[in-house]
Structures are given as structure tokens and as C-alpha cells.
Amino acid sequence: MRQRPLHTNTRGNLPSELSGLVGRGRELGELARLLESSRLVTVTGVGGVGKSRLVLAAARRVAERAAEPSDGAPEGLREEPQERYFDGVWLAELASVREPELLELTLAEALGLTDHTTRPPRTVLAEHLAGRRLLLVLDGFEQLVEETAGLVRELLVRSPGLRVLAAGRRPLALDGEQAFPLAPPAPEEALALLCARAAAADPGFAVTEAGRPVLVELCARLDGLPLALELAAGRLRALSPAQMLARLEDRFALLTGGTRGALPRHRALRTAIGWSHELCTAPERLLWARLSVFAGQFDLDAAEYVCSGPDLPVESVLDLVGELLAQSLLCRVETGAGVRYRMLETVRLYGAGWLESLGDAARLRRRHRDWYTGLATSCELDWFSPRQHEVAALMEAELANLRLALECCLEDPEEVHLGQYLAGTLWFYWAGCGRLTEGRHWLDRALENLPEAGYEGSRLKALWVLGYVAALQGDSVASMSALYECRDGAARTENPVAAAYAVHRLGCLALVSDDMARAGELLGSALERYREAGELNSNVLMCQVELAMALAFQGDLAGALSLCREVRDICEERGERWTKAYALYVLAYAALDAGGTGEARRLLAECVAINHVFRDLVGLVLAVELLALVTVTEGEPAEAAVLQGAAEPMWDGVGLRLFGSGYFNAPRLMCQERAGELLGAERYAACAGHGRALALDELVERALRGPEPRPVPALPRPRTAAGRAAGYPGSRKPAGSPEGEPAG
């Protein structure tokens, strides 16, 4: 008999449905049948035929079925959805991805993977999916069809539990692929869609017997294409169906000019979009064209800056955006960063073509680049403020546009310095929000060429940020090379700030390499340099926390506490949370050493919550492992083993376990030994295995909730002497030193 999963909650990232799918029942049933028999199903069709909406609807049905209780089918007769998609249904939207190098990163992001290592993202994806059972939905891969096909082929070969549902204008042409050509809906469904969308736009809309034939004819003229019908529905607020049909007939021949060889449905789509374009006012058409320079979503402030000018006053942009929304040419999206807008890719491409014909595309791309360079600059300042969480959400929402701005900088040899400046300025996003691999990609590219004379400061900043990112990835060779180059360049150009950052990160490297004396020397020197330069931000406070760790590991626990309390107070005064989490981690160490398990748990709970918000996997896994030691000290060895097991897969995304450091490794070894003695090897392994199966959100919820209270006496706290021998706070020797053994 097959072993059933312990629980059947399906995970995933499917967006909520804003407007229901009209019709398409037959197509949904056919897709479900194909997914039963094939591991790769690709829905193909012309732009605007409804591929994206159909695959999302099919994916939601899969997710709903996978979340349902088992129907009691006999064992071995068939694989139930709860088992086939046990690990969820995940959507990767690829339409805004232009660079092949970012394809794997985008898929990893869609799957919620945070990887701090130097491993290729493709390897990370393959290893993550190897033992999982899930459905991966890929939408909008046309611009990278060869690269997408190669990646999907490799993932399917290496991941037997993976199934892929894709949507694109052409198949991926892989062995075993089931292509599903999607035709426009049947006439009655097309009419139902037009009427449903028209009623949503105008509650007073109603279908009369006299008007019905005109609506049927309108659907036929537009070949029933859903996108064309949605655009038409947006116009029914201002025009009658007869007026719309007359206008469409007047322009049909004109708007299909130049597409003689195109399929009828392509001509119909171009007709619908071109007709909507003709019905726009001149300012609306101009804004449509200029908005096409954005990738993915954008907000009103960005639209006003990038698109306004003498021919389009900034005060008119808001009203024009409202008109484009009313005509279904823009979509409104609610995000963690506030209200944003986006264009359907087909509509955006039409606007981009119009912008090229106006000869204004290059200028608009530069304005787009300037806006996002300025945005990154202001967000770097706001990172050290109460807006830190908002900044993280904003950068997440703007990732596609930041990529486009970086690409714009780096494609022009005369503007390499701008790319170095932007890639360096985003250090807080790369390091603070779990984007190390993405940051490494752009920093390496930005530093390939030397900037023009006069821009050495931009290169020095990119170098120390590269050194920081590489150190967090465990790539000490690349980190040291970049930091030494930054230090030497700072001395040559008399740049004290860059010198301080280089010395700081060299000290951080010494810290994770167990060279505590050198770490203390370098970190102390960096703090002095920061003070002399008048520098105070999250990096400076992090330097102080790292110095506290070095002092604690050398036995100066009082000095470490003093430094971290000062950091905590400054963070609370400034509203800074990211660095505060690391200070809380050190304070929790000290509390546990003094016997205050309750205080240590409270500090670590706050630490876990903050690190999870910022996607900081390094801080999160350190906090969870220390929390496991707190838990076993409280007399809950089973729960401690669960937490210990949950930390193990997180290290796969961080890199070398605990940086290879004996000092950082001590809490894990102590917890493992004490819990193992109390539970026995077999039960410890079972509890740890349960922890390894927890999703990240489940782990965080469990860590914040704490173990269920039980009348079990707490174990003796780890003694300072034993902790010193094992690398615990106040230690003088790393783990494994012969002078003592961890307390049992």
C-alpha cells in the first residue's frame, strides 16, 4: 500500500479571481483530461483568445480538487489529486521577462524559493522540484520559447512528480507535450461574455430583443475573441451596439491594412485593438503609447513622471489613466505596495509599436530609467526608517521595472556608471529581502566594464555590495577579491566611506570564518571609520551587531550586550526592523545563557517574525536553530527536534551550513544532542522529518505559537562553562574543542 501524506493542504500562489470565467466548460473539462494523461500540456492560440484566463481557471480547479478530502477511492486504482498535487499549484508569469538569464530566477521566485548560494538557479530549481508533486503554470513565454523549452525539458526529466500547464502562442515542441489549440468561444458564449462585461462596466446595460441581433453581429465581426469583446464592452457605456457596429465596419478595411497575410483572427484582434485606439482621444493614445515602456505593473507617480511633458501635462495623467481603465486598456491591481496598474501584453505591444513609429521610444526608456534610479535612491534612504517594510513591498512590486532600468543602463557603454550605481544602491533589496542571486547577476554584469573617469564612486559602491552579497552566498574568494579592490580603490581616490564599507565586510568574512580576533579588529575599525565619515544607517548598525557577536565568542558577553542594546534602542527610535532582528538574536543568546528561557523565546519570536517579513533566510534559520535550543531547554525535546528538522532545508538555500563556523554551529549541536538523548534516535529522526516537511509559513506560525504547555519540568539551562566549550555565547573555543563537552 502507498503511504499517504500526513496532511493534504495544497500550497501555491494562484492569484484571486477578479472576474469569473464565462463559458469554456468544455475546454476546462478537456484540459483536466489532458492533465490526467500528460505531464506537459500547452494551451496555444492567438493573442487575446483567452489562454491565460483559461489556464488559470483550470489551475484553480486543480487546486480546489487537491484541497478536498479524499473521496475514498480504493488504494492503488488511481492517483488522487490530493497526492498528485500534494505540493501545490504554482504560477510563473513570464511575459515581462526579457533576459534568458532571468528565466530561472523568475521561476524560483514564483515557487517561493530564496537561495543565498552561488549555485546556478537552474540547479536550485531542479533540486527543489526533484522530490515534489506539483503543477507549475507558465504564462507568456513567447519571447523566450527556446530557453523555456530547454528549462521545462530538464525539470520534467529530473522531477517525476512535476506537471506543467503552459499558455503561449506556440507549443514548446517537447516530447510528450500535449498541445491544446484554443479557439474563440462559441457564438452563444461570446455573446454571454460581451454582455457580462458590459453589465459590469455599466449596471444599466440590458439586452433587448431589438438589440440582440446587433450584439450577435458585433461578436461575429470580432471573431468572438475574448480580448476584443472585453475592449468592446468597455465602450458600451458611451455608444449603443448599433453605433459600435457602424464604427467597426467603417474602420475594418483600414485597420487590417498591412496584414494581408495574417490569419483572420489576427486581423480581428488587430482590428479590435486598433479600433479602440481610433476611438481614444489624442492624449489617451499618447499616454497608451508611453505607458508601454513599463514592464509589468506601475503606479500613478511613475506614470506621471515618465509619460508627462509639454504635450501631455502632468495634471492630466490621472484623468487619462481613468479613461484607459474605463476602456479596459488598463487593469487596476491591488498590491502590498498600494494601487497599481498594468496593461495586457497584447495591448502593451500595440502601444509599443505606436511609440516606435513616433520615434520617441529611446527618450521614454531613458525617462523610465531615471525614474527607477531615483526611486532606488530614495528607497535606500527610507530603508533606515519606519517605512522599511513599505520599501520592501515596493521593491518587490517594481522588480520587473528595476530589471528594465538596469538593462537600459548596461546596454550603453557610456552609461555603465549608472548601472553600477543602481546595482549598488539596491544593496538593501539584494541583502535584506532575499535577492542575493538576482543581485549577484546584476552586480557582476555592471562591473564587467570600467566606467568613464569621474565615476569611480559608483564602481566602488558596486564592489563593496558585490563583496557583501558574495560573502552571504558563501563565496569568500569572490567576496575578498571585490572588497580588496574596493579598499585599494578607496585609498587611491580618497573615499573614506567606501573604505569603511570594505573594511566592514572584510570583518564580516573573518567573523563567519571563526577568526574572531581579526573580526573584532576589522569591525571595530570600520565602526570608527563610519563615525568619522558621519555615516549612520542599517549597515553601520549591522557592523555593531557583528562586532557584538565577535566579542561574545571571545568571552566578552557584557560588551556584546551593551552594543546590541544600543543597536536595539537606535532601531526602535528610527523604526528600523531588519538590523534589529539580528540584535535581538544576540540578546536572546545572552538571555538563554542567563537562564531566561521565557525572555529568550520572546526575543526570538520577534526575530523570526521580522526575518520572515523581509525574506531574510540567513537571519531566519539562525533564529529558528537557537529557538530549538530554547525549546529543548524548556523541556520540549520533540518540538525542538521538529524545529531543528525544519531548519535543515533552509540551509540548502543559504549555503554552507552555519557558514562552516564552529561558533555559530554550537546551538544546533547542543540541541541535537540533548533532544536525541531524551527522545531516542528513532523518535528524534521522526520529529525532525516532520519538521523538514513543513512549509516555511507553517514553520514560522509554529515558531511564533510555541509548544503546547505541558506539565514537564524544564531541563537545566546550558551552563556558561559548557556553552564556552561548545561555542555558546561567552565561549573562547569553537565547537569541537577538546577542553569540554556540551551539557547533556
mmCIF file of N, CA, C and O in Angstrom, residues 500 504-505 522-527 530 538-548 563 579:
data_model
loop_
_atom_site.group_PDB
_atom_site.id
_atom_site.type_symbol
_atom_site.label_atom_id
_atom_site.label_comp_id
_atom_site.label_asym_id
_atom_site.label_seq_id
_atom_site.Cartn_x
_atom_site.Cartn_y
_atom_site.Cartn_z
ATOM 1 N N ALA A 500 35.389 52.404 4.525
ATOM 2 C CA ALA A 500 34.722 51.870 5.717
ATOM 3 C C ALA A 500 33.893 50.637 5.379
ATOM 4 O O ALA A 500 33.923 49.627 6.106
ATOM 5 N N HIS A 504 34.508 46.879 6.763
ATOM 6 C CA HIS A 504 33.382 46.239 7.459
ATOM 7 C C HIS A 504 33.132 44.837 6.911
ATOM 8 O O HIS A 504 33.051 43.853 7.670
ATOM 9 N N ARG A 505 33.023 44.715 5.602
ATOM 10 C CA ARG A 505 32.681 43.415 5.026
ATOM 11 C C ARG A 505 33.832 42.422 5.129
ATOM 12 O O ARG A 505 33.607 41.208 5.213
ATOM 13 N N LEU A 522 38.776 44.302 12.688
ATOM 14 C CA LEU A 522 38.275 44.936 11.463
ATOM 15 C C LEU A 522 36.932 45.624 11.692
ATOM 16 O O LEU A 522 36.705 46.745 11.211
ATOM 17 N N LEU A 523 36.045 44.969 12.415
ATOM 18 C CA LEU A 523 34.721 45.550 12.648
ATOM 19 C C LEU A 523 34.820 46.793 13.536
ATOM 20 O O LEU A 523 34.118 47.783 13.319
ATOM 21 N N GLY A 524 35.701 46.743 14.525
ATOM 22 C CA GLY A 524 35.907 47.926 15.347
ATOM 23 C C GLY A 524 36.475 49.078 14.546
ATOM 24 O O GLY A 524 36.063 50.238 14.700
ATOM 25 N N SER A 525 37.429 48.764 13.655
ATOM 26 C CA SER A 525 37.998 49.800 12.789
ATOM 27 C C SER A 525 36.937 50.387 11.860
ATOM 28 O O SER A 525 36.890 51.604 11.633
ATOM 29 N N ALA A 526 36.072 49.514 11.322
ATOM 30 C CA ALA A 526 35.012 50.003 10.426
ATOM 31 C C ALA A 526 34.065 50.943 11.152
ATOM 32 O O ALA A 526 33.651 51.978 10.601
ATOM 33 N N LEU A 527 33.724 50.605 12.399
ATOM 34 C CA LEU A 527 32.834 51.490 13.162
ATOM 35 C C LEU A 527 33.471 52.862 13.380
ATOM 36 O O LEU A 527 32.798 53.899 13.284
ATOM 37 N N TYR A 530 33.186 54.701 10.128
ATOM 38 C CA TYR A 530 31.811 55.168 9.905
ATOM 39 C C TYR A 530 31.542 56.442 10.709
ATOM 40 O O TYR A 530 30.943 57.402 10.203
ATOM 41 N N SER A 538 21.515 51.240 8.331
ATOM 42 C CA SER A 538 21.367 49.832 8.722
ATOM 43 C C SER A 538 22.686 49.081 8.642
ATOM 44 O O SER A 538 22.959 48.185 9.455
ATOM 45 N N ASN A 539 23.522 49.404 7.651
ATOM 46 C CA ASN A 539 24.814 48.744 7.534
ATOM 47 C C ASN A 539 25.694 49.023 8.742
ATOM 48 O O ASN A 539 26.376 48.132 9.254
ATOM 49 N N VAL A 540 25.711 50.278 9.179
ATOM 50 C CA VAL A 540 26.537 50.650 10.327
ATOM 51 C C VAL A 540 26.073 49.897 11.573
ATOM 52 O O VAL A 540 26.888 49.367 12.345
ATOM 53 N N LEU A 541 24.767 49.844 11.790
ATOM 54 C CA LEU A 541 24.241 49.119 12.951
ATOM 55 C C LEU A 541 24.511 47.624 12.839
ATOM 56 O O LEU A 541 24.778 46.957 13.851
ATOM 57 N N MET A 542 24.452 47.092 11.626
ATOM 58 C CA MET A 542 24.771 45.675 11.452
ATOM 59 C C MET A 542 26.229 45.411 11.804
ATOM 60 O O MET A 542 26.565 44.366 12.380
ATOM 61 N N CYS A 543 27.104 46.343 11.471
ATOM 62 C CA CYS A 543 28.516 46.221 11.835
ATOM 63 C C CYS A 543 28.653 46.135 13.354
ATOM 64 O O CYS A 543 29.440 45.339 13.879
ATOM 65 N N GLN A 544 27.868 46.911 14.071
ATOM 66 C CA GLN A 544 27.925 46.899 15.525
ATOM 67 C C GLN A 544 27.427 45.566 16.079
ATOM 68 O O GLN A 544 27.985 45.041 17.043
ATOM 69 N N VAL A 545 26.378 45.000 15.470
ATOM 70 C CA VAL A 545 25.875 43.689 15.904
ATOM 71 C C VAL A 545 26.923 42.613 15.644
ATOM 72 O O VAL A 545 27.158 41.725 16.479
ATOM 73 N N GLU A 546 27.564 42.676 14.479
ATOM 74 C CA GLU A 546 28.588 41.677 14.153
ATOM 75 C C GLU A 546 29.781 41.790 15.104
ATOM 76 O O GLU A 546 30.370 40.773 15.499
ATOM 77 N N LEU A 547 30.128 43.014 15.479
ATOM 78 C CA LEU A 547 31.190 43.188 16.472
ATOM 79 C C LEU A 547 30.763 42.572 17.810
ATOM 80 O O LEU A 547 31.570 41.946 18.512
ATOM 81 N N ALA A 548 29.486 42.729 18.169
ATOM 82 C CA ALA A 548 28.976 42.125 19.404
ATOM 83 C C ALA A 548 29.113 40.608 19.362
ATOM 84 O O ALA A 548 29.473 39.968 20.367
ATOM 85 N N LEU A 563 26.573 46.629 23.267
ATOM 86 C CA LEU A 563 26.486 47.020 21.856
ATOM 87 C C LEU A 563 25.099 46.730 21.284
ATOM 88 O O LEU A 563 24.522 47.555 20.567
ATOM 89 N N THR A 579 17.815 45.220 10.914
ATOM 90 C CA THR A 579 19.003 45.059 11.746
ATOM 91 C C THR A 579 18.614 44.729 13.184
ATOM 92 O O THR A 579 19.315 43.979 13.875
#
